[in-house]
PDB file of C-alpha atoms in Angstrom:
ATOM      1  CA  MET A   1      59.549  59.638 -47.947  1.00 34.00           C
ATOM      2  CA  SER A   2      59.279  61.943 -50.890  1.00 36.00           C
ATOM      3  CA  SER A   3      56.631  61.344 -53.470  1.00 38.00           C
ATOM      4  CA  LEU A   4      59.417  61.329 -56.047  1.00 41.00           C
ATOM      5  CA  GLY A   5      60.356  57.892 -55.055  1.00 39.00           C
ATOM      6  CA  ALA A   6      62.604  55.816 -52.800  1.00 37.00           C
ATOM      7  CA  PRO A   7      66.380  55.807 -53.200  1.00 37.00           C
ATOM      8  CA  SER A   8      67.799  53.429 -55.804  1.00 38.00           C
ATOM      9  CA  PHE A   9      71.576  52.743 -55.558  1.00 36.00           C
ATOM     10  CA  SER A  10      72.771  52.049 -59.123  1.00 42.00           C
ATOM     11  CA  LYS A  11      76.236  51.137 -59.943  1.00 49.00           C
ATOM     12  CA  HIS A  12      76.487  54.191 -62.137  1.00 72.00           C
ATOM     13  CA  GLU A  13      77.227  56.647 -59.462  1.00 78.00           C
ATOM     14  CA  THR A  14      79.113  59.939 -59.175  1.00 78.00           C
ATOM     15  CA  ARG A  15      79.996  61.378 -55.718  1.00 77.00           C
ATOM     16  CA  ILE A  16      80.317  65.105 -55.422  1.00 73.00           C
ATOM     17  CA  GLU A  17      82.117  66.173 -52.349  1.00 67.00           C
ATOM     18  CA  TYR A  18      80.494  69.617 -52.261  1.00 62.00           C
ATOM     19  CA  LEU A  19      77.490  71.448 -53.563  1.00 61.00           C
ATOM     20  CA  ASP A  20      77.594  75.021 -54.928  1.00 59.00           C
ATOM     21  CA  ARG A  21      76.300  76.953 -51.936  1.00 59.00           C
ATOM     22  CA  SER A  22      77.075  80.407 -53.259  1.00 58.00           C
ATOM     23  CA  THR A  23      73.511  81.268 -54.418  1.00 57.00           C
ATOM     24  CA  ALA A  24      70.249  79.419 -54.708  1.00 62.00           C
ATOM     25  CA  ALA A  25      69.849  80.674 -58.282  1.00 67.00           C
ATOM     26  CA  ARG A  26      72.675  78.410 -59.368  1.00 79.00           C
ATOM     27  CA  TRP A  27      71.235  74.994 -58.237  1.00 80.00           C
ATOM     28  CA  PRO A  28      69.581  73.940 -61.574  1.00 85.00           C
ATOM     29  CA  THR A  29      72.760  74.639 -63.506  1.00 87.00           C
ATOM     30  CA  ALA A  30      75.011  72.913 -60.921  1.00 85.00           C
ATOM     31  CA  LEU A  31      72.920  69.791 -60.794  1.00 88.00           C
ATOM     32  CA  LEU A  32      72.694  69.671 -64.606  1.00 90.00           C
ATOM     33  CA  VAL A  33      76.456  69.889 -64.835  1.00 88.00           C
ATOM     34  CA  TYR A  34      76.921  67.098 -62.187  1.00 88.00           C
ATOM     35  CA  CYS A  35      74.525  64.833 -64.021  1.00 91.00           C
ATOM     36  CA  ASP A  36      76.129  65.419 -67.369  1.00 89.00           C
ATOM     37  CA  THR A  37      79.354  64.213 -65.861  1.00 87.00           C
ATOM     38  CA  THR A  38      77.557  61.172 -64.351  1.00 89.00           C
ATOM     39  CA  GLN A  39      76.123  60.232 -67.773  1.00 90.00           C
ATOM     40  CA  PHE A  40      79.567  60.385 -69.357  1.00 86.00           C
ATOM     41  CA  GLN A  41      80.872  58.017 -66.647  1.00 87.00           C
ATOM     42  CA  MET A  42      77.838  55.790 -66.948  1.00 90.00           C
ATOM     43  CA  TRP A  43      78.319  54.978 -70.605  1.00 90.00           C
ATOM     44  CA  HIS A  44      81.948  54.156 -70.009  1.00 87.00           C
ATOM     45  CA  ARG A  45      81.193  51.879 -67.038  1.00 88.00           C
ATOM     46  CA  PHE A  46      78.588  49.839 -68.851  1.00 90.00           C
ATOM     47  CA  GLN A  47      79.512  46.160 -69.161  1.00 90.00           C
ATOM     48  CA  PRO A  48      78.293  44.080 -72.137  1.00 92.00           C
ATOM     49  CA  ARG A  49      74.746  42.750 -71.500  1.00 92.00           C
ATOM     50  CA  GLY A  50      72.656  40.621 -73.795  1.00 93.00           C
ATOM     51  CA  ARG A  51      72.776  42.126 -77.367  1.00 94.00           C
ATOM     52  CA  ALA A  52      74.665  45.131 -76.035  1.00 93.00           C
ATOM     53  CA  THR A  53      78.120  43.625 -76.752  1.00 94.00           C
ATOM     54  CA  ALA A  54      81.503  45.303 -76.391  1.00 93.00           C
ATOM     55  CA  ALA A  55      81.393  46.314 -80.064  1.00 93.00           C
ATOM     56  CA  VAL A  56      77.921  47.875 -79.657  1.00 93.00           C
ATOM     57  CA  LEU A  57      79.210  49.883 -76.656  1.00 92.00           C
ATOM     58  CA  ASP A  58      82.221  50.977 -78.642  1.00 91.00           C
ATOM     59  CA  GLY A  59      79.968  52.361 -81.276  1.00 89.00           C
ATOM     60  CA  MET A  60      77.819  54.111 -78.822  1.00 90.00           C
ATOM     61  CA  HIS A  61      80.968  55.787 -77.348  1.00 88.00           C
ATOM     62  CA  GLY A  62      81.664  57.234 -80.824  1.00 87.00           C
ATOM     63  CA  ALA A  63      78.036  58.411 -81.214  1.00 88.00           C
ATOM     64  CA  LEU A  64      78.072  60.181 -77.866  1.00 88.00           C
ATOM     65  CA  ARG A  65      80.692  62.687 -79.294  1.00 85.00           C
ATOM     66  CA  HIS A  66      77.853  64.045 -81.480  1.00 85.00           C
ATOM     67  CA  ALA A  67      74.913  63.628 -79.036  1.00 89.00           C
ATOM     68  CA  LEU A  68      73.129  66.764 -77.983  1.00 88.00           C
ATOM     69  CA  MET A  69      70.543  67.353 -75.272  1.00 89.00           C
ATOM     70  CA  ARG A  70      66.955  67.693 -76.408  1.00 92.00           C
ATOM     71  CA  THR A  71      65.185  68.216 -73.063  1.00 93.00           C
ATOM     72  CA  ASN A  72      65.902  68.389 -69.386  1.00 94.00           C
ATOM     73  CA  GLU A  73      63.367  68.123 -66.584  1.00 94.00           C
ATOM     74  CA  LEU A  74      64.690  68.655 -63.110  1.00 93.00           C
ATOM     75  CA  THR A  75      62.612  68.451 -59.870  1.00 90.00           C
ATOM     76  CA  LEU A  76      63.535  68.935 -56.293  1.00 86.00           C
ATOM     77  CA  ALA A  77      62.180  66.556 -53.734  1.00 81.00           C
ATOM     78  CA  GLU A  78      62.536  69.253 -50.968  1.00 68.00           C
ATOM     79  CA  PRO A  79      63.641  72.835 -50.911  1.00 64.00           C
ATOM     80  CA  LEU A  80      67.398  72.860 -51.454  1.00 64.00           C
ATOM     81  CA  ALA A  81      67.954  75.726 -49.032  1.00 60.00           C
ATOM     82  CA  GLU A  82      67.068  73.347 -46.121  1.00 62.00           C
ATOM     83  CA  VAL A  83      69.940  70.973 -47.248  1.00 60.00           C
ATOM     84  CA  LEU A  84      72.357  73.858 -47.786  1.00 59.00           C
ATOM     85  CA  SER A  85      71.646  75.164 -44.245  1.00 59.00           C
ATOM     86  CA  GLU A  86      73.158  71.961 -42.746  1.00 59.00           C
ATOM     87  CA  GLU A  87      76.609  72.172 -41.259  1.00 54.00           C
ATOM     88  CA  LEU A  88      79.351  71.448 -43.808  1.00 53.00           C
ATOM     89  CA  ASP A  89      81.141  69.032 -41.490  1.00 54.00           C
ATOM     90  CA  GLU A  90      77.901  66.980 -41.278  1.00 55.00           C
ATOM     91  CA  TYR A  91      77.130  67.131 -44.949  1.00 55.00           C
ATOM     92  CA  PRO A  92      78.196  63.875 -46.783  1.00 56.00           C
ATOM     93  CA  ALA A  93      79.014  63.678 -50.527  1.00 69.00           C
ATOM     94  CA  LEU A  94      76.155  64.276 -52.982  1.00 79.00           C
ATOM     95  CA  GLN A  95      75.407  61.002 -54.607  1.00 86.00           C
ATOM     96  CA  ILE A  96      74.158  60.943 -58.133  1.00 90.00           C
ATOM     97  CA  HIS A  97      72.848  57.740 -59.673  1.00 91.00           C
ATOM     98  CA  GLY A  98      72.231  57.473 -63.389  1.00 92.00           C
ATOM     99  CA  ARG A  99      70.460  54.767 -65.379  1.00 93.00           C
ATOM    100  CA  LEU A 100      69.358  54.300 -68.969  1.00 94.00           C
ATOM    101  CA  ALA A 101      65.625  54.615 -68.849  1.00 94.00           C
ATOM    102  CA  LYS A 102      64.489  54.535 -72.556  1.00 94.00           C
ATOM    103  CA  VAL A 103      66.003  54.032 -76.043  1.00 95.00           C
ATOM    104  CA  GLY A 104      64.309  55.356 -79.237  1.00 95.00           C
ATOM    105  CA  ARG A 105      65.324  55.391 -82.904  1.00 95.00           C
ATOM    106  CA  THR A 106      67.439  58.630 -82.639  1.00 95.00           C
ATOM    107  CA  SER A 107      67.374  59.414 -78.952  1.00 95.00           C
ATOM    108  CA  PHE A 108      67.638  57.984 -75.471  1.00 95.00           C
ATOM    109  CA  THR A 109      66.627  59.052 -71.940  1.00 95.00           C
ATOM    110  CA  VAL A 110      68.845  58.917 -68.908  1.00 94.00           C
ATOM    111  CA  ALA A 111      67.212  59.219 -65.428  1.00 94.00           C
ATOM    112  CA  PHE A 112      69.077  60.521 -62.519  1.00 93.00           C
ATOM    113  CA  ALA A 113      68.412  60.402 -58.714  1.00 92.00           C
ATOM    114  CA  MET A 114      70.441  62.682 -56.399  1.00 88.00           C
ATOM    115  CA  HIS A 115      70.804  61.968 -52.668  1.00 85.00           C
ATOM    116  CA  GLY A 116      72.492  63.961 -49.946  1.00 79.00           C
ATOM    117  CA  GLY A 117      72.041  65.637 -46.528  1.00 71.00           C
ATOM    118  CA  ARG A 118      72.735  63.992 -43.192  1.00 72.00           C
ATOM    119  CA  ASP A 119      70.687  60.922 -44.025  1.00 77.00           C
ATOM    120  CA  SER A 120      71.451  60.571 -47.696  1.00 79.00           C
ATOM    121  CA  ARG A 121      67.848  61.407 -48.483  1.00 81.00           C
ATOM    122  CA  LEU A 122      66.496  61.975 -52.036  1.00 86.00           C
ATOM    123  CA  LEU A 123      67.121  65.629 -53.046  1.00 84.00           C
ATOM    124  CA  ALA A 124      66.145  65.727 -56.778  1.00 89.00           C
ATOM    125  CA  ARG A 125      65.460  63.817 -59.886  1.00 92.00           C
ATOM    126  CA  LEU A 126      66.305  64.562 -63.473  1.00 94.00           C
ATOM    127  CA  ASN A 127      65.197  63.188 -66.837  1.00 94.00           C
ATOM    128  CA  THR A 128      67.501  64.015 -69.716  1.00 95.00           C
ATOM    129  CA  VAL A 129      66.723  63.189 -73.347  1.00 95.00           C
ATOM    130  CA  MET A 130      69.724  63.040 -75.712  1.00 95.00           C
ATOM    131  CA  VAL A 131      69.536  62.913 -79.497  1.00 94.00           C
ATOM    132  CA  CYS A 132      72.226  61.581 -81.772  1.00 93.00           C
ATOM    133  CA  THR A 133      73.241  64.166 -84.441  1.00 91.00           C
ATOM    134  CA  ASP A 134      75.367  64.284 -87.604  1.00 89.00           C
ATOM    135  CA  ALA A 135      79.029  64.676 -87.093  1.00 83.00           C
ATOM    136  CA  GLU A 136      79.324  67.549 -89.605  1.00 83.00           C
ATOM    137  CA  THR A 137      76.815  70.158 -88.352  1.00 79.00           C
ATOM    138  CA  HIS A 138      75.323  68.739 -85.127  1.00 77.00           C
ATOM    139  CA  THR A 139      71.979  69.909 -86.301  1.00 81.00           C
ATOM    140  CA  LYS A 140      70.366  66.910 -87.959  1.00 88.00           C
ATOM    141  CA  SER A 141      69.171  63.852 -85.919  1.00 92.00           C
ATOM    142  CA  VAL A 142      70.567  60.541 -87.059  1.00 93.00           C
ATOM    143  CA  PRO A 143      69.676  56.935 -86.013  1.00 93.00           C
ATOM    144  CA  LEU A 144      71.384  55.558 -82.894  1.00 92.00           C
ATOM    145  CA  PRO A 145      73.872  52.757 -83.745  1.00 89.00           C
ATOM    146  CA  ASP A 146      72.284  49.391 -82.705  1.00 92.00           C
ATOM    147  CA  ALA A 147      69.394  50.990 -80.963  1.00 93.00           C
ATOM    148  CA  ALA A 148      67.633  47.571 -80.454  1.00 94.00           C
ATOM    149  CA  ALA A 149      70.767  46.117 -78.827  1.00 95.00           C
ATOM    150  CA  LEU A 150      71.151  49.179 -76.556  1.00 94.00           C
ATOM    151  CA  ALA A 151      67.684  48.484 -75.212  1.00 94.00           C
ATOM    152  CA  ASP A 152      69.180  45.600 -73.255  1.00 94.00           C
ATOM    153  CA  LEU A 153      70.866  48.159 -70.969  1.00 94.00           C
ATOM    154  CA  ILE A 154      67.625  49.725 -69.881  1.00 94.00           C
ATOM    155  CA  ASP A 155      67.273  49.855 -66.174  1.00 92.00           C
ATOM    156  CA  GLU A 156      63.557  49.714 -64.973  1.00 86.00           C
ATOM    157  CA  SER A 157      64.412  49.390 -61.245  1.00 81.00           C
ATOM    158  CA  GLU A 158      62.685  52.695 -60.420  1.00 78.00           C
ATOM    159  CA  PRO A 159      59.265  54.018 -61.568  1.00 70.00           C
ATOM    160  CA  ALA A 160      59.441  56.562 -64.360  1.00 66.00           C
ATOM    161  CA  LEU A 161      59.215  60.221 -63.264  1.00 65.00           C
ATOM    162  CA  GLY A 162      55.982  61.741 -64.266  1.00 64.00           C
ATOM    163  CA  ARG A 163      55.907  65.153 -65.710  1.00 67.00           C
ATOM    164  CA  THR A 164      56.388  67.877 -63.062  1.00 79.00           C
ATOM    165  CA  VAL A 165      56.953  70.856 -65.224  1.00 91.00           C
ATOM    166  CA  PRO A 166      54.051  72.485 -67.150  1.00 93.00           C
ATOM    167  CA  GLU A 167      54.143  72.656 -70.922  1.00 94.00           C
ATOM    168  CA  PHE A 168      55.879  75.731 -72.215  1.00 96.00           C
ATOM    169  CA  VAL A 169      53.696  78.730 -73.012  1.00 97.00           C
ATOM    170  CA  ARG A 170      55.370  81.249 -75.283  1.00 97.00           C
ATOM    171  CA  PRO A 171      55.608  84.781 -73.895  1.00 96.00           C
ATOM    172  CA  PRO A 172      53.198  87.098 -75.740  1.00 96.00           C
ATOM    173  CA  PRO A 173      54.274  90.094 -77.848  1.00 94.00           C
ATOM    174  CA  GLY A 174      55.382  92.894 -75.488  1.00 94.00           C
ATOM    175  CA  ALA A 175      56.366  90.517 -72.685  1.00 95.00           C
ATOM    176  CA  ALA A 176      59.161  91.699 -70.388  1.00 94.00           C
ATOM    177  CA  ALA A 177      62.598  90.870 -71.840  1.00 96.00           C
ATOM    178  CA  TRP A 178      66.181  91.004 -70.757  1.00 96.00           C
ATOM    179  CA  THR A 179      68.970  91.489 -73.326  1.00 97.00           C
ATOM    180  CA  SER A 180      72.614  90.665 -73.179  1.00 96.00           C
ATOM    181  CA  THR A 181      75.365  89.074 -75.399  1.00 96.00           C
ATOM    182  CA  VAL A 182      76.292  85.383 -75.593  1.00 95.00           C
ATOM    183  CA  ARG A 183      79.531  85.088 -73.524  1.00 94.00           C
ATOM    184  CA  GLN A 184      82.478  83.220 -75.122  1.00 92.00           C
ATOM    185  CA  THR A 185      83.102  81.572 -71.712  1.00 92.00           C
ATOM    186  CA  ASP A 186      79.510  80.095 -71.636  1.00 92.00           C
ATOM    187  CA  CYS A 187      80.148  78.087 -74.807  1.00 90.00           C
ATOM    188  CA  ASP A 188      81.523  74.555 -75.022  1.00 87.00           C
ATOM    189  CA  SER A 189      83.401  72.452 -77.452  1.00 81.00           C
ATOM    190  CA  PHE A 190      80.472  72.349 -79.819  1.00 80.00           C
ATOM    191  CA  GLY A 191      80.806  76.082 -80.240  1.00 85.00           C
ATOM    192  CA  HIS A 192      77.482  77.089 -78.639  1.00 88.00           C
ATOM    193  CA  VAL A 193      76.120  77.891 -75.188  1.00 92.00           C
ATOM    194  CA  ASN A 194      76.501  74.870 -72.824  1.00 90.00           C
ATOM    195  CA  ASN A 195      72.988  73.368 -72.336  1.00 89.00           C
ATOM    196  CA  ALA A 196      73.341  73.465 -68.480  1.00 89.00           C
ATOM    197  CA  LEU A 197      73.664  77.357 -68.552  1.00 92.00           C
ATOM    198  CA  TYR A 198      70.234  78.139 -70.036  1.00 94.00           C
ATOM    199  CA  ALA A 199      68.573  77.803 -66.605  1.00 92.00           C
ATOM    200  CA  LEU A 200      71.168  80.268 -65.157  1.00 92.00           C
ATOM    201  CA  LEU A 201      70.571  82.696 -67.925  1.00 94.00           C
ATOM    202  CA  CYS A 202      66.852  82.677 -67.211  1.00 94.00           C
ATOM    203  CA  GLU A 203      67.546  83.218 -63.475  1.00 91.00           C
ATOM    204  CA  GLU A 204      69.555  86.234 -64.499  1.00 92.00           C
ATOM    205  CA  ALA A 205      66.744  87.556 -66.562  1.00 93.00           C
ATOM    206  CA  ARG A 206      64.292  86.976 -63.760  1.00 91.00           C
ATOM    207  CA  ALA A 207      66.553  88.826 -61.279  1.00 89.00           C
ATOM    208  CA  ALA A 208      67.189  91.777 -63.670  1.00 90.00           C
ATOM    209  CA  LEU A 209      63.444  92.258 -64.350  1.00 88.00           C
ATOM    210  CA  ALA A 210      62.264  91.818 -60.775  1.00 83.00           C
ATOM    211  CA  GLN A 211      60.572  94.739 -59.052  1.00 67.00           C
ATOM    212  CA  PRO A 212      62.982  96.511 -56.676  1.00 65.00           C
ATOM    213  CA  GLY A 213      62.781  95.137 -53.121  1.00 56.00           C
ATOM    214  CA  PHE A 214      61.144  91.881 -54.080  1.00 58.00           C
ATOM    215  CA  ALA A 215      62.835  88.752 -53.167  1.00 62.00           C
ATOM    216  CA  LEU A 216      62.743  86.063 -55.859  1.00 77.00           C
ATOM    217  CA  ALA A 217      61.086  82.864 -54.888  1.00 80.00           C
ATOM    218  CA  PRO A 218      63.452  79.922 -55.351  1.00 81.00           C
ATOM    219  CA  ALA A 219      62.838  77.508 -58.190  1.00 85.00           C
ATOM    220  CA  VAL A 220      61.636  74.006 -57.226  1.00 87.00           C
ATOM    221  CA  ALA A 221      61.555  72.530 -60.775  1.00 92.00           C
ATOM    222  CA  CYS A 222      63.085  73.369 -64.129  1.00 94.00           C
ATOM    223  CA  GLY A 223      62.346  72.223 -67.632  1.00 95.00           C
ATOM    224  CA  VAL A 224      64.415  73.092 -70.667  1.00 96.00           C
ATOM    225  CA  SER A 225      63.834  72.297 -74.347  1.00 96.00           C
ATOM    226  CA  TYR A 226      66.710  72.955 -76.688  1.00 95.00           C
ATOM    227  CA  VAL A 227      65.554  74.342 -79.886  1.00 93.00           C
ATOM    228  CA  GLY A 228      68.633  75.937 -81.514  1.00 91.00           C
ATOM    229  CA  GLN A 229      72.129  76.913 -80.757  1.00 89.00           C
ATOM    230  CA  ALA A 230      73.415  80.234 -79.331  1.00 93.00           C
ATOM    231  CA  LYS A 231      76.748  81.163 -80.779  1.00 93.00           C
ATOM    232  CA  PRO A 232      79.455  83.244 -79.062  1.00 93.00           C
ATOM    233  CA  LEU A 233      78.941  87.001 -79.015  1.00 95.00           C
ATOM    234  CA  ALA A 234      75.545  86.734 -80.601  1.00 95.00           C
ATOM    235  CA  PRO A 235      72.846  89.216 -79.293  1.00 97.00           C
ATOM    236  CA  LEU A 236      70.820  87.456 -76.598  1.00 96.00           C
ATOM    237  CA  ARG A 237      67.220  88.120 -75.710  1.00 97.00           C
ATOM    238  CA  VAL A 238      65.283  86.350 -72.970  1.00 97.00           C
ATOM    239  CA  ALA A 239      61.461  87.115 -72.935  1.00 97.00           C
ATOM    240  CA  MET A 240      59.460  85.953 -69.925  1.00 95.00           C
ATOM    241  CA  HIS A 241      56.009  85.858 -68.315  1.00 95.00           C
ATOM    242  CA  ALA A 242      54.353  84.103 -65.402  1.00 92.00           C
ATOM    243  CA  VAL A 243      51.633  81.479 -65.815  1.00 93.00           C
ATOM    244  CA  GLY A 244      50.423  80.382 -62.355  1.00 89.00           C
ATOM    245  CA  GLU A 245      53.372  79.401 -60.190  1.00 87.00           C
ATOM    246  CA  ALA A 246      55.681  78.976 -63.170  1.00 93.00           C
ATOM    247  CA  VAL A 247      57.818  81.444 -65.220  1.00 94.00           C
ATOM    248  CA  HIS A 248      58.166  80.733 -68.899  1.00 96.00           C
ATOM    249  CA  PHE A 249      61.140  81.960 -70.882  1.00 97.00           C
ATOM    250  CA  GLU A 250      62.007  82.094 -74.523  1.00 98.00           C
ATOM    251  CA  VAL A 251      65.636  82.473 -75.155  1.00 97.00           C
ATOM    252  CA  ARG A 252      66.690  83.963 -78.562  1.00 97.00           C
ATOM    253  CA  ALA A 253      70.127  84.542 -79.985  1.00 96.00           C
ATOM    254  CA  SER A 254      70.464  86.603 -83.198  1.00 95.00           C
ATOM    255  CA  ASP A 255      66.657  86.511 -83.195  1.00 94.00           C
ATOM    256  CA  GLU A 256      66.551  82.743 -83.487  1.00 96.00           C
ATOM    257  CA  VAL A 257      64.914  80.639 -80.791  1.00 97.00           C
ATOM    258  CA  CYS A 258      67.505  78.640 -78.893  1.00 96.00           C
ATOM    259  CA  ALA A 259      65.707  77.385 -75.845  1.00 97.00           C
ATOM    260  CA  GLU A 260      62.345  77.202 -74.069  1.00 97.00           C
ATOM    261  CA  VAL A 261      62.602  77.234 -70.361  1.00 97.00           C
ATOM    262  CA  VAL A 262      60.033  76.782 -67.524  1.00 96.00           C
ATOM    263  CA  LEU A 263      60.937  77.469 -63.938  1.00 93.00           C
ATOM    264  CA  VAL A 264      58.410  76.422 -61.339  1.00 92.00           C
ATOM    265  CA  THR A 265      58.744  78.448 -58.231  1.00 85.00           C
ATOM    266  CA  ALA A 266      57.523  78.455 -54.611  1.00 74.00           C
ATOM    267  CA  PRO A 267      54.043  79.884 -54.019  1.00 63.00           C
ATOM    268  CA  THR A 268      55.373  83.283 -53.146  1.00 45.00           C
ATOM    269  CA  SER A 269      56.829  83.786 -56.567  1.00 36.00           C
ATOM    270  CA  HIS A 270      57.588  87.173 -58.009  1.00 36.00           C
ATOM    271  CA  LEU A 271      59.158  87.911 -61.339  1.00 38.00           C
TER     272      LEU A 271
END
């Protein structure tokens, strides 16, 4: 059994009938997208409990329209390549279980467990911290509606996931950097780059800056802190450096920091 914990089958479940097998570099973004969908469904499947009445849940549904991700920490329980190598006709649906793990004054944490493979084993865990923002600019944090009541929805059936991604270390001046332009198609309804795509942008930077002939070691964990917002067609710059077995990225758009990303790689890591 993985050290990440035993399976817990929450009622807030999304079943994905396939996993993006096209390239190993896409797994963090693919799982982040799947979990974002699970979170949306989770909030709409909640039933009133304790102080979390139907009216409280309705208020939260409205607040979710303006909630943004603050951090994501995603960790694999085993190399995903081993799961992707299994025969498709023997590969069951990917099961994603989401639960409310913590409620603060302006933010809340949702914990996800992902199971799959022939024996529905634990594949990955994700902790997502969401912050409630103002409806006008989506840049200022505001209090959650009825935060104390929402705490009655917290599910402590699984142990909290300890930190598995190192603290971000800013790349020094002169660090290797990849430049591009923010694509319109990478932006969501908020008018900025979708938060799930920063991991993929960093994998693109890592690949572009790799030494010729070197195979990139797959990422086994990913941490993203969302600092700002990258707007469509803005000049994009991703600076990076390696610290131990992790690669640290600073993503800037129009010279403003948008995200700080850490990819933990297998021991044979090369930039």
